[in-house]
Structures are given as structure tokens and as C-alpha cells.
Short mmCIF file of N, CA and C in Angstrom, two decimals:
data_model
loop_
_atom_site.label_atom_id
_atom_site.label_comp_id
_atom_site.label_asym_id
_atom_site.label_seq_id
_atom_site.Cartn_x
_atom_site.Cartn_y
_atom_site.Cartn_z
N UNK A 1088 99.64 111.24 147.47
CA UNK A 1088 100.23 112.46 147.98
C UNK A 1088 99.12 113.46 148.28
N UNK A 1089 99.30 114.05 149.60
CA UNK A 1089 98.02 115.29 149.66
C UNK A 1089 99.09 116.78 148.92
N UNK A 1090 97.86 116.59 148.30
CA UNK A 1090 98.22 118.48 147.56
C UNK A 1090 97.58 119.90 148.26
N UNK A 1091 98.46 120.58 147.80
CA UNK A 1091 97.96 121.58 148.53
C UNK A 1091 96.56 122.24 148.62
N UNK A 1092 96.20 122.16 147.57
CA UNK A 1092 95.01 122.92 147.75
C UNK A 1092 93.80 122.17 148.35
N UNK A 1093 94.18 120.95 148.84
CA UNK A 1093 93.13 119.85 149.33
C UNK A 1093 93.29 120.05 150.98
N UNK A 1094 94.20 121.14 151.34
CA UNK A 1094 94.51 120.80 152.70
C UNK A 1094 93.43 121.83 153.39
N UNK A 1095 93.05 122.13 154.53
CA UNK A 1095 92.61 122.80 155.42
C UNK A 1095 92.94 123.92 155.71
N UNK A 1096 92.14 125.30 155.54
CA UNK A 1096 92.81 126.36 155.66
C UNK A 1096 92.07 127.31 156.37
N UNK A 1097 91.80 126.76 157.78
CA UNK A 1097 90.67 127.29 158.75
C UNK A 1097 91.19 127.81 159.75
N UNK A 1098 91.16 128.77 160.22
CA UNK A 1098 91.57 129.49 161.70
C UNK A 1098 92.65 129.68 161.82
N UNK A 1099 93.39 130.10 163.37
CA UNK A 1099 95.07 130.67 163.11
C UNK A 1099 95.85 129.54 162.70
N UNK A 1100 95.42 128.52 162.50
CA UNK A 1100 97.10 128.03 162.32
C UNK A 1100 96.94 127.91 160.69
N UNK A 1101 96.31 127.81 159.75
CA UNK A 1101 96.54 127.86 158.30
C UNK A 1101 96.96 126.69 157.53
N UNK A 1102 97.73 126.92 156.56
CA UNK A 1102 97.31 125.59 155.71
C UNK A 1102 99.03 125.04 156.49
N UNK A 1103 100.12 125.67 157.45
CA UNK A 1103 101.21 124.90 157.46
C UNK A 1103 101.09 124.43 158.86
N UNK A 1104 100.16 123.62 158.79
CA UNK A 1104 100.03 122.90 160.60
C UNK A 1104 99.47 121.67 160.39
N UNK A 1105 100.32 120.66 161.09
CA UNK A 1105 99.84 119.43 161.25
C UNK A 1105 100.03 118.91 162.95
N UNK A 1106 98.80 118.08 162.28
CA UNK A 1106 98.13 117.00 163.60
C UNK A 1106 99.03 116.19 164.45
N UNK A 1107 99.49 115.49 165.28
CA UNK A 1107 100.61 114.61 165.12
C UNK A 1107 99.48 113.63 166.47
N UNK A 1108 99.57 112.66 166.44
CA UNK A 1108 98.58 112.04 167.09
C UNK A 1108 99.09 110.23 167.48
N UNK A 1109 98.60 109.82 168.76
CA UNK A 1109 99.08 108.59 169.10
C UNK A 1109 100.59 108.34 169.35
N UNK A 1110 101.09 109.52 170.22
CA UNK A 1110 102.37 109.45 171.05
C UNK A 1110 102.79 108.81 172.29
N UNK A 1111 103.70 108.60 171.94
CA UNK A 1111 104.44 107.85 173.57
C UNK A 1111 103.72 109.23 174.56
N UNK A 1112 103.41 109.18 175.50
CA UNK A 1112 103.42 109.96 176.51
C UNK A 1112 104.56 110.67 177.15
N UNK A 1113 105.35 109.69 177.19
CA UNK A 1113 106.94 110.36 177.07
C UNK A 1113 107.74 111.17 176.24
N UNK A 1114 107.07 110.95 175.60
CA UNK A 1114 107.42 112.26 174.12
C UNK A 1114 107.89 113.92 174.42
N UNK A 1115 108.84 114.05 174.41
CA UNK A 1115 109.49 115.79 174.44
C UNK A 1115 109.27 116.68 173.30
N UNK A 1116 108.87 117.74 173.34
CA UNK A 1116 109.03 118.71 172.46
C UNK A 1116 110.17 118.64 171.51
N UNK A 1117 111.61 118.30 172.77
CA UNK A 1117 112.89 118.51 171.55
C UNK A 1117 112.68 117.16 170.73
N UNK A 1118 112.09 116.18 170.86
CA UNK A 1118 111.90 114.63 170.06
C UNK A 1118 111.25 114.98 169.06
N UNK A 1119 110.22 115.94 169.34
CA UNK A 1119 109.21 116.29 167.73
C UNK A 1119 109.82 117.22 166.96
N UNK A 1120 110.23 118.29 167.94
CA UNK A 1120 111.35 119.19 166.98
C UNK A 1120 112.57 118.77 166.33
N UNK A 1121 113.26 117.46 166.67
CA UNK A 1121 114.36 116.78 166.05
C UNK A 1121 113.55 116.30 164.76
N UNK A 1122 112.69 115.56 164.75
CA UNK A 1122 111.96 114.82 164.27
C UNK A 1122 111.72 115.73 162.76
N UNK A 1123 110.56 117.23 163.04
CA UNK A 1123 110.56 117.60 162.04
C UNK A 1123 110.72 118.93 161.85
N UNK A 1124 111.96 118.93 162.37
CA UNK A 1124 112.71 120.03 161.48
C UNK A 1124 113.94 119.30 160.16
N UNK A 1125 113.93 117.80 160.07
CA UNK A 1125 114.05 116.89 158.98
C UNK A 1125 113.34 117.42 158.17
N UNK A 1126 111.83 118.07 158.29
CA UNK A 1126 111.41 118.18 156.68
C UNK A 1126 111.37 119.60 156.50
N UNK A 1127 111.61 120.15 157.02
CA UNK A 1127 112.48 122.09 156.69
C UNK A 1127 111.63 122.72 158.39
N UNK A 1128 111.83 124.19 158.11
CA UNK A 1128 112.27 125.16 159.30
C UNK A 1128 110.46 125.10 159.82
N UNK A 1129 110.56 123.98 161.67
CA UNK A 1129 109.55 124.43 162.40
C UNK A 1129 109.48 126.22 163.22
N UNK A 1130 108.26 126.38 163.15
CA UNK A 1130 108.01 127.27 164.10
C UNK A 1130 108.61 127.06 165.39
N UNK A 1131 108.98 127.98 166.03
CA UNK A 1131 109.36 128.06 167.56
C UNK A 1131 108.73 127.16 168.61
N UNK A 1132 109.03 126.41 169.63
CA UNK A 1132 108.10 125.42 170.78
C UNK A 1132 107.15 126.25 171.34
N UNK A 1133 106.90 127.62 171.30
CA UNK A 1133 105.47 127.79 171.48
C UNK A 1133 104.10 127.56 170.77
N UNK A 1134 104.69 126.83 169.36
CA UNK A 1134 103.77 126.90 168.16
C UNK A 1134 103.21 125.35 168.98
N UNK A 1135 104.02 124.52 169.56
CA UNK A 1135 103.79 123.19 169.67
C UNK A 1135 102.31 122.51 171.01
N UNK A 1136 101.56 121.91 170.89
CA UNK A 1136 100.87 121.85 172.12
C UNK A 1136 100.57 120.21 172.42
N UNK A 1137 100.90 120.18 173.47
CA UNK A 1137 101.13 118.83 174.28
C UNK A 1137 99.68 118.27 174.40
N UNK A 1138 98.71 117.66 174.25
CA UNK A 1138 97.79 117.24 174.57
C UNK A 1138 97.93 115.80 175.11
N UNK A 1139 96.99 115.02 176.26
CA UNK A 1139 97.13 114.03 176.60
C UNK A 1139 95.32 113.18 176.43
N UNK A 1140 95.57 112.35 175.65
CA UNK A 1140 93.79 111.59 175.91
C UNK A 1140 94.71 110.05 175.97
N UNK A 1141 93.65 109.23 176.84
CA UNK A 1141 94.07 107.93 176.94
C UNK A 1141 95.25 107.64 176.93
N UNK A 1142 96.62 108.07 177.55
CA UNK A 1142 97.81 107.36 177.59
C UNK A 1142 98.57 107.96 175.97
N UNK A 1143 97.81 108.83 175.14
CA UNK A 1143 98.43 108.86 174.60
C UNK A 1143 98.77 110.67 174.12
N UNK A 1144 99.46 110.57 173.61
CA UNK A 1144 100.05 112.31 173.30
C UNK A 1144 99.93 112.91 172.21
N UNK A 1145 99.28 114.09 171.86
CA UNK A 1145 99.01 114.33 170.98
C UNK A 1145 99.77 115.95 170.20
N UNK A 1146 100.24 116.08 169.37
CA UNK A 1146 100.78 117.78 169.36
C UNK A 1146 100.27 118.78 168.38
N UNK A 1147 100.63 119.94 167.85
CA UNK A 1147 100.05 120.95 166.74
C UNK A 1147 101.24 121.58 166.75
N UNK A 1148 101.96 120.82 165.18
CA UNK A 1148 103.21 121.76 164.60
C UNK A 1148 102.78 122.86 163.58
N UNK A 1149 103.36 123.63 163.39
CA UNK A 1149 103.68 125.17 162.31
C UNK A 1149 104.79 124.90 161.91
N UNK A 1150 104.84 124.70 160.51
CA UNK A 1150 106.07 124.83 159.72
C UNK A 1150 106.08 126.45 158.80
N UNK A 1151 107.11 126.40 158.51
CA UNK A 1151 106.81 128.56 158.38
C UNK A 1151 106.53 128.20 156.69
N UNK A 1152 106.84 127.14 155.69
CA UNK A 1152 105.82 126.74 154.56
C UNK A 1152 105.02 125.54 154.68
N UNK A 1153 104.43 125.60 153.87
CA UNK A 1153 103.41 124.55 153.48
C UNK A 1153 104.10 123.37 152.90
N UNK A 1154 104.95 123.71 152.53
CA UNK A 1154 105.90 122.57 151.45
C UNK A 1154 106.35 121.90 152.39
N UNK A 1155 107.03 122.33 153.27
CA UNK A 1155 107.79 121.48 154.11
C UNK A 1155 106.74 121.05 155.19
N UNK A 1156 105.74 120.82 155.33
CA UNK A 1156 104.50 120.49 156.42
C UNK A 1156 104.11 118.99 155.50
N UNK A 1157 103.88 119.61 153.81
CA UNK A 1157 103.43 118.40 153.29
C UNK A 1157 104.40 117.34 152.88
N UNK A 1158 105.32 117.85 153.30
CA UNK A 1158 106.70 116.85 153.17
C UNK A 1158 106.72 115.90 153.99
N UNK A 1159 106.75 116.71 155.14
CA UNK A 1159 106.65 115.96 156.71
C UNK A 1159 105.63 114.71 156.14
N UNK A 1160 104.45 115.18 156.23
CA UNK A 1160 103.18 114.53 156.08
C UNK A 1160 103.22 112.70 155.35
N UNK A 1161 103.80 113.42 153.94
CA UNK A 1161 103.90 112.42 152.89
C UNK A 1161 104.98 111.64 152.97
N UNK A 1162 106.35 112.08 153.91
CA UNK A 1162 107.23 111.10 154.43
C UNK A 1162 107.56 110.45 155.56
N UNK A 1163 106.77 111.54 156.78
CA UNK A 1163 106.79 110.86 158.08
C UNK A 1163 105.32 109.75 158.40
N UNK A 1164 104.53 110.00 158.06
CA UNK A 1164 103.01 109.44 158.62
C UNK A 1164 103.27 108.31 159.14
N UNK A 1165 103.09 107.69 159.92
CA UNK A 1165 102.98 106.58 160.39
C UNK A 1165 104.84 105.79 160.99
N UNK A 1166 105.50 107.02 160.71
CA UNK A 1166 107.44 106.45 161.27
C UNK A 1166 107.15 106.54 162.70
N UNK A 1167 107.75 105.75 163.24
CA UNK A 1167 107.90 105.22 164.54
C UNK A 1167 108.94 106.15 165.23
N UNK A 1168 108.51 106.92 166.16
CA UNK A 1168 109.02 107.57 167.10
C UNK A 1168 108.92 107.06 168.16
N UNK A 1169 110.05 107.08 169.29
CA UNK A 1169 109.91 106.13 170.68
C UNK A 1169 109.08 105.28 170.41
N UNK A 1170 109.40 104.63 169.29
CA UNK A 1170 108.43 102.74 169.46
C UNK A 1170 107.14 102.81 168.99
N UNK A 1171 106.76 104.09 169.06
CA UNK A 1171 105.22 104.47 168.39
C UNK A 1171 104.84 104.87 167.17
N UNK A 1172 104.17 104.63 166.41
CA UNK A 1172 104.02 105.19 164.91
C UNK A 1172 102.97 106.40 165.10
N UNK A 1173 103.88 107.32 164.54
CA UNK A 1173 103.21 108.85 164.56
C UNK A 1173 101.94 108.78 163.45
N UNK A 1174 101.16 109.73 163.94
CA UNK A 1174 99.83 109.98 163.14
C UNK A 1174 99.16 110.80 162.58
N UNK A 1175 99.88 111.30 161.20
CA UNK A 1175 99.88 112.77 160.89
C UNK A 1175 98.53 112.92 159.99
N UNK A 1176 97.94 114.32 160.13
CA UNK A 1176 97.26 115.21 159.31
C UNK A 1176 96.67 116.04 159.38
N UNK A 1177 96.56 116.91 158.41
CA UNK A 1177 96.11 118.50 158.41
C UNK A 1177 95.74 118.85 159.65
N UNK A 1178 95.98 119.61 159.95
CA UNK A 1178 95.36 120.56 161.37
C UNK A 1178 93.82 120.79 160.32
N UNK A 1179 93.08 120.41 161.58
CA UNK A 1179 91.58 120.96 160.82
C UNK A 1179 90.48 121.44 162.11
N UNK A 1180 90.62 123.17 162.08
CA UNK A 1180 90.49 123.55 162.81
C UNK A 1180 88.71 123.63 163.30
N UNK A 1181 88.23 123.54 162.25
CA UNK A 1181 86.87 124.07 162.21
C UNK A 1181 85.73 122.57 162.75
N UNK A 1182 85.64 122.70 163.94
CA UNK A 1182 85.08 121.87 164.58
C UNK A 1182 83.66 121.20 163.70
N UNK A 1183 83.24 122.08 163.22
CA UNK A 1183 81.92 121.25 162.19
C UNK A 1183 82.25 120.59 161.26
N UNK A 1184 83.50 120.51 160.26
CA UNK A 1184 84.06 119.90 159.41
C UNK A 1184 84.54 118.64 159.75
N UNK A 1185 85.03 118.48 161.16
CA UNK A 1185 85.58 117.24 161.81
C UNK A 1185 84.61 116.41 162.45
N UNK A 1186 83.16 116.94 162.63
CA UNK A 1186 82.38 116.51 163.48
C UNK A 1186 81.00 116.03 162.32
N UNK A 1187 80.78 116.64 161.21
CA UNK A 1187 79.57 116.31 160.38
C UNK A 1187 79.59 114.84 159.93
N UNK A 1188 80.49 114.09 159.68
CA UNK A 1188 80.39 112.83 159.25
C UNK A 1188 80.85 112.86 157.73
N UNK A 1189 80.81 113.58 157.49
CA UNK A 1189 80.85 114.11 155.65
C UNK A 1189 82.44 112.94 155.72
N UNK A 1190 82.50 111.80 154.38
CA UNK A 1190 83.31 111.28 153.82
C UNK A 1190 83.73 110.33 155.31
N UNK A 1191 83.27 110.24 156.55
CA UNK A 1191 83.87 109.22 157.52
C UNK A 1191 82.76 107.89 157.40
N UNK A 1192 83.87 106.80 157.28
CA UNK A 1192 83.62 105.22 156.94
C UNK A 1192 84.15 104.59 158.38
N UNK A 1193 82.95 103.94 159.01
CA UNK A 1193 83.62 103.01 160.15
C UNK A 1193 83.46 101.77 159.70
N UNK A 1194 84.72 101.20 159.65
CA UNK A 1194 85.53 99.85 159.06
C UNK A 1194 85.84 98.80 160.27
N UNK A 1195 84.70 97.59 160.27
CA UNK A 1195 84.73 96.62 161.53
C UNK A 1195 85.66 95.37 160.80
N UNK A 1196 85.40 94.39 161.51
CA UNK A 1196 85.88 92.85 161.08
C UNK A 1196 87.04 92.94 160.67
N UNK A 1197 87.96 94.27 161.30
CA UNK A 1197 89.74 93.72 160.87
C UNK A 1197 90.86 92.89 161.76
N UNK A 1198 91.14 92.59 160.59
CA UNK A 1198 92.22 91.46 161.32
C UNK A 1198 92.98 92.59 162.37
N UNK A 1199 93.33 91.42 163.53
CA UNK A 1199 94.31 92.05 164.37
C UNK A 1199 95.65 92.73 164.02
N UNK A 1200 96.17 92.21 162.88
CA UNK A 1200 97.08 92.50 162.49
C UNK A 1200 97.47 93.82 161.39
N UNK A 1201 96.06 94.46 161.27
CA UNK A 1201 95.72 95.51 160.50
C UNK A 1201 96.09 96.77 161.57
N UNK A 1202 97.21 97.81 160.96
CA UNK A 1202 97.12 98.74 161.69
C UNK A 1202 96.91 100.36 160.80
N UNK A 1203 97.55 101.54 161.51
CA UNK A 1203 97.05 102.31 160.94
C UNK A 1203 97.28 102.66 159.07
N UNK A 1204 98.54 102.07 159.60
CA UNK A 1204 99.28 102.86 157.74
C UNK A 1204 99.30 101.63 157.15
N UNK A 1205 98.62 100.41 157.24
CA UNK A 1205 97.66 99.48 155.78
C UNK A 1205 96.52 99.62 156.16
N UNK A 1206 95.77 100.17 157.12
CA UNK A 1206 94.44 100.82 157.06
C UNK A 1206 94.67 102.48 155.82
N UNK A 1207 95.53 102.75 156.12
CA UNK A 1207 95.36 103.83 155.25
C UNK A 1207 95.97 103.47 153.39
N UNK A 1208 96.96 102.74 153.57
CA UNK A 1208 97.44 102.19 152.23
C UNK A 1208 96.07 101.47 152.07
N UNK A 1209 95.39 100.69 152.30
CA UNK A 1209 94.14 100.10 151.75
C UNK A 1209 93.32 101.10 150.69
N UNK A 1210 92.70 101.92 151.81
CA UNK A 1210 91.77 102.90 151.29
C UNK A 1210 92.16 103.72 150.94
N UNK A 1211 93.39 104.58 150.12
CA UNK A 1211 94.11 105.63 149.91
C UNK A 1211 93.63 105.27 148.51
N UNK A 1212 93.22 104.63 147.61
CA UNK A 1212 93.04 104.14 146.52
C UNK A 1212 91.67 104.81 145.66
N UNK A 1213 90.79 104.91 147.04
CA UNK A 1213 89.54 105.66 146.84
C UNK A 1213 89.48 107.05 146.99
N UNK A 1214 90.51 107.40 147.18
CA UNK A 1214 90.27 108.95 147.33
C UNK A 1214 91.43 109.42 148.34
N UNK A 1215 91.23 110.73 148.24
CA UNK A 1215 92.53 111.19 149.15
C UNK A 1215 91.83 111.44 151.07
N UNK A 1216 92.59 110.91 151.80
CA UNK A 1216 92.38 110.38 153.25
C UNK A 1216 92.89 111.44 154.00
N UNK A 1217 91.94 112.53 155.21
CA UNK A 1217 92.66 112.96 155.94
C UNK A 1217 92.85 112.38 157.09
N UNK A 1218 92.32 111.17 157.32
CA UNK A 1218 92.49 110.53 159.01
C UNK A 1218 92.23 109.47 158.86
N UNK A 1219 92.88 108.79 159.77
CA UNK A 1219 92.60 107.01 158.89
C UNK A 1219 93.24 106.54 160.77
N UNK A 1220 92.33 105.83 162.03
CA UNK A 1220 93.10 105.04 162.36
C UNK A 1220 92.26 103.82 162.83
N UNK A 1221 92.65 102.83 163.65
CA UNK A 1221 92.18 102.09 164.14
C UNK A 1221 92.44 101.94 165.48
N UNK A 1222 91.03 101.67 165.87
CA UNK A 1222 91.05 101.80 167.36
C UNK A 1222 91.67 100.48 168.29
N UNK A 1223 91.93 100.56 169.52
CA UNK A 1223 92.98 100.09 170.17
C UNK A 1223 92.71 99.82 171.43
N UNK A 1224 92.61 98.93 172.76
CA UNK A 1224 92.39 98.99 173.86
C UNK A 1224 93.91 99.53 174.79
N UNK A 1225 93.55 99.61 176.06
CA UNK A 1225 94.80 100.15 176.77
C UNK A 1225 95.88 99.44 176.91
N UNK A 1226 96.46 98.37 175.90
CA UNK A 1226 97.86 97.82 175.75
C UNK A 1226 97.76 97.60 174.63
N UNK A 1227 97.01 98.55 173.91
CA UNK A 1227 97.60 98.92 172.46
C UNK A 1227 97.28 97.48 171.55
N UNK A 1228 96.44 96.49 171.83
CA UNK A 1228 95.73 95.76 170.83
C UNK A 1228 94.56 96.02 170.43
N UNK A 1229 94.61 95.73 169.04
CA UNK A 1229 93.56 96.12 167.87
C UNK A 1229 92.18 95.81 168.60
N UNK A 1230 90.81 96.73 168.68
CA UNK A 1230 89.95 96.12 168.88
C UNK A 1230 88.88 95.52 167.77
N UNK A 1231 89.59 95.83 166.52
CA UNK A 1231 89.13 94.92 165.33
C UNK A 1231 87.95 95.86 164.53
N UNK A 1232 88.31 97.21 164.56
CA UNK A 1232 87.63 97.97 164.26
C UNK A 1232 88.68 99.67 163.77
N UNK A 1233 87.89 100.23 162.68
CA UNK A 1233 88.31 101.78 162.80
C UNK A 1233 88.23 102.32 162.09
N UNK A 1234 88.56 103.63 161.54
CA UNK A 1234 87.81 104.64 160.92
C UNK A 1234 88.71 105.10 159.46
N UNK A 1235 87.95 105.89 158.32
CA UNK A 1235 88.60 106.69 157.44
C UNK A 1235 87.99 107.28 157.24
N UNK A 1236 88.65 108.82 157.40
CA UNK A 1236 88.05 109.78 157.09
C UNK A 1236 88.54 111.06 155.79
N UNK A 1237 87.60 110.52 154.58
CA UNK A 1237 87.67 110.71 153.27
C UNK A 1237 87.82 112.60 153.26
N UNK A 1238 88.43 112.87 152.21
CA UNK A 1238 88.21 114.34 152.02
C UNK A 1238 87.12 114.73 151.67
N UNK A 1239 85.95 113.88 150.68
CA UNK A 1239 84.99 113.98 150.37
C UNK A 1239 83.99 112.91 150.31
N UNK A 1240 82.60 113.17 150.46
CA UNK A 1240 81.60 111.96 150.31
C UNK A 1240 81.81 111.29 148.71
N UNK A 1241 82.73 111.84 148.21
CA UNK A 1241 82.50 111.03 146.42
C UNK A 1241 83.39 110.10 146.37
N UNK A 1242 84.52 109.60 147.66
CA UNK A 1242 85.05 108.70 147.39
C UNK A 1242 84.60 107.20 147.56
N UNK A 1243 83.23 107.28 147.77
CA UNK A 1243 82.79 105.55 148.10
C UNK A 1243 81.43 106.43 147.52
#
């Protein structure tokens, strides 16, 4: 379970914003807002932002607590929306924190059949995980490789 005080609490969006990452492209606002206002009261669809890299969709929710963000988190991660398994965690705003390397492990030689959430059930054991996926070519097969990215360098 991520706890609170382990979460990210950098720039405007604060500690009740999460990542949502590796979407259908087809994906609607009202699909994410159905989705998680299941784990208590989202911010308004201006809080929400559509991003597109590689075919896939990416968003930034505000939940008006923290409780219900880490709810989301710890019960949605990896549930399949339009056919796709969503890819949640902390909004982490502060571009040097995401970019230093601090606690990120690149993990080769996986089976094809390894995806994100037993890439993350694997290594969740060592420490608490804010990003965990594996990379993918453009029809969405494994390229046998991918990443975890630890909260801290003390977990390996």
C-alpha cells in the first residue's frame, strides 16, 4: 500500500493527483470520470489533461482528498479500462526527481508474458514502487524489457 506521507508533494497539483498512463486513445474524460469518482469526489474536467505519446493516452486527476486518490491508486492500478490496463501513480511534478535516476532499475530478459502489474507485484517486495512498466512495441507486444522505479535507492 502507498502511504501518505511517501507520496509527492511538489507544485500545484499536491499530494491528491494521480498519473493515469497507457490509455486507449479513445478514452473520454466522462470514462475516467466514471471510473474514478468510484473512489470518492474528483475535481471538475478542467483538473483532467489529455496527453497523447505513441498511440497512447495519458491524464492528471485531482481528487479534493488524498484518501480517496490513494484509494483509487491501491484499488484501480493496473484495471482494465476499454481493454487497456490503466497505469497509476503519484503525480510527480518536479522534473529532477523523475529524471535523476535515484531508485530506477532497468529490468531486461522478461518473459513475454510478463506485464505491468507482475512486473510490479514482483518487485513491490523490495520497497515501495512509484512506476513500474514494461516497454512495448506498436501492437502492444512485450519488447522483453522495463523499468521500476523505487521510492528510494535503499531498496536494492
Amino acid at each position: 500500500m502507498n502511504s501518505l506521507p511517501n507520496q509527492p508533494t511538489t507544485g500545484n497539483y499536491g499530494i491528491a493527483s494521480l498519473y493515469c498512463g497507457d490509455l486507449d486513445p479513445d478514452i473520454t474524460e466522462a470514462n475516467l470520470y466514471d471510473k474514478f469518482s468510484q473512489a470518492g469526489p474528483v475535481l471538475p474536467s478542467e483538473s483532467v489533461v489529455m496527453l497523447s505519446r505513441n498511440g497512447h493516452s495519458a491524464t492528471l486527476h485531482q481528487f479534493q482528498q488524498a484518501m480517496d486518490a490513494e484509494r483509487a491508486l491501491d484499488t484501480m492500478n493496473y484495471e482494465l479500462i476499454k481493454g487497456r490496463p490503466m497505469r497509476l501513480m503519484w503525480s510527480q511534478r518536479d522534473p529532477s526527481l523523475r529524471k535523476s535516476g535515484v531508485g530506477n532499475v532497468f529490468i531486461k530478459n522478461l518473459d513475454k508474458s510478463i506485464d505491468n502489474k507482475s512486473l510490479y507485484d514482483t518487485f513491490s517486495v523490495f520497497g515501495n514502487i512509484l512506476s513500474c512498466k514494461v516497454a512495448h512495441d506498436e501492437r502492444n507486444n512485450s519488447k522483453g524489457y522495463g523499468f521500476v522505479h523505487f521510492e528510494t535507492q535503499r531498496c536494492f
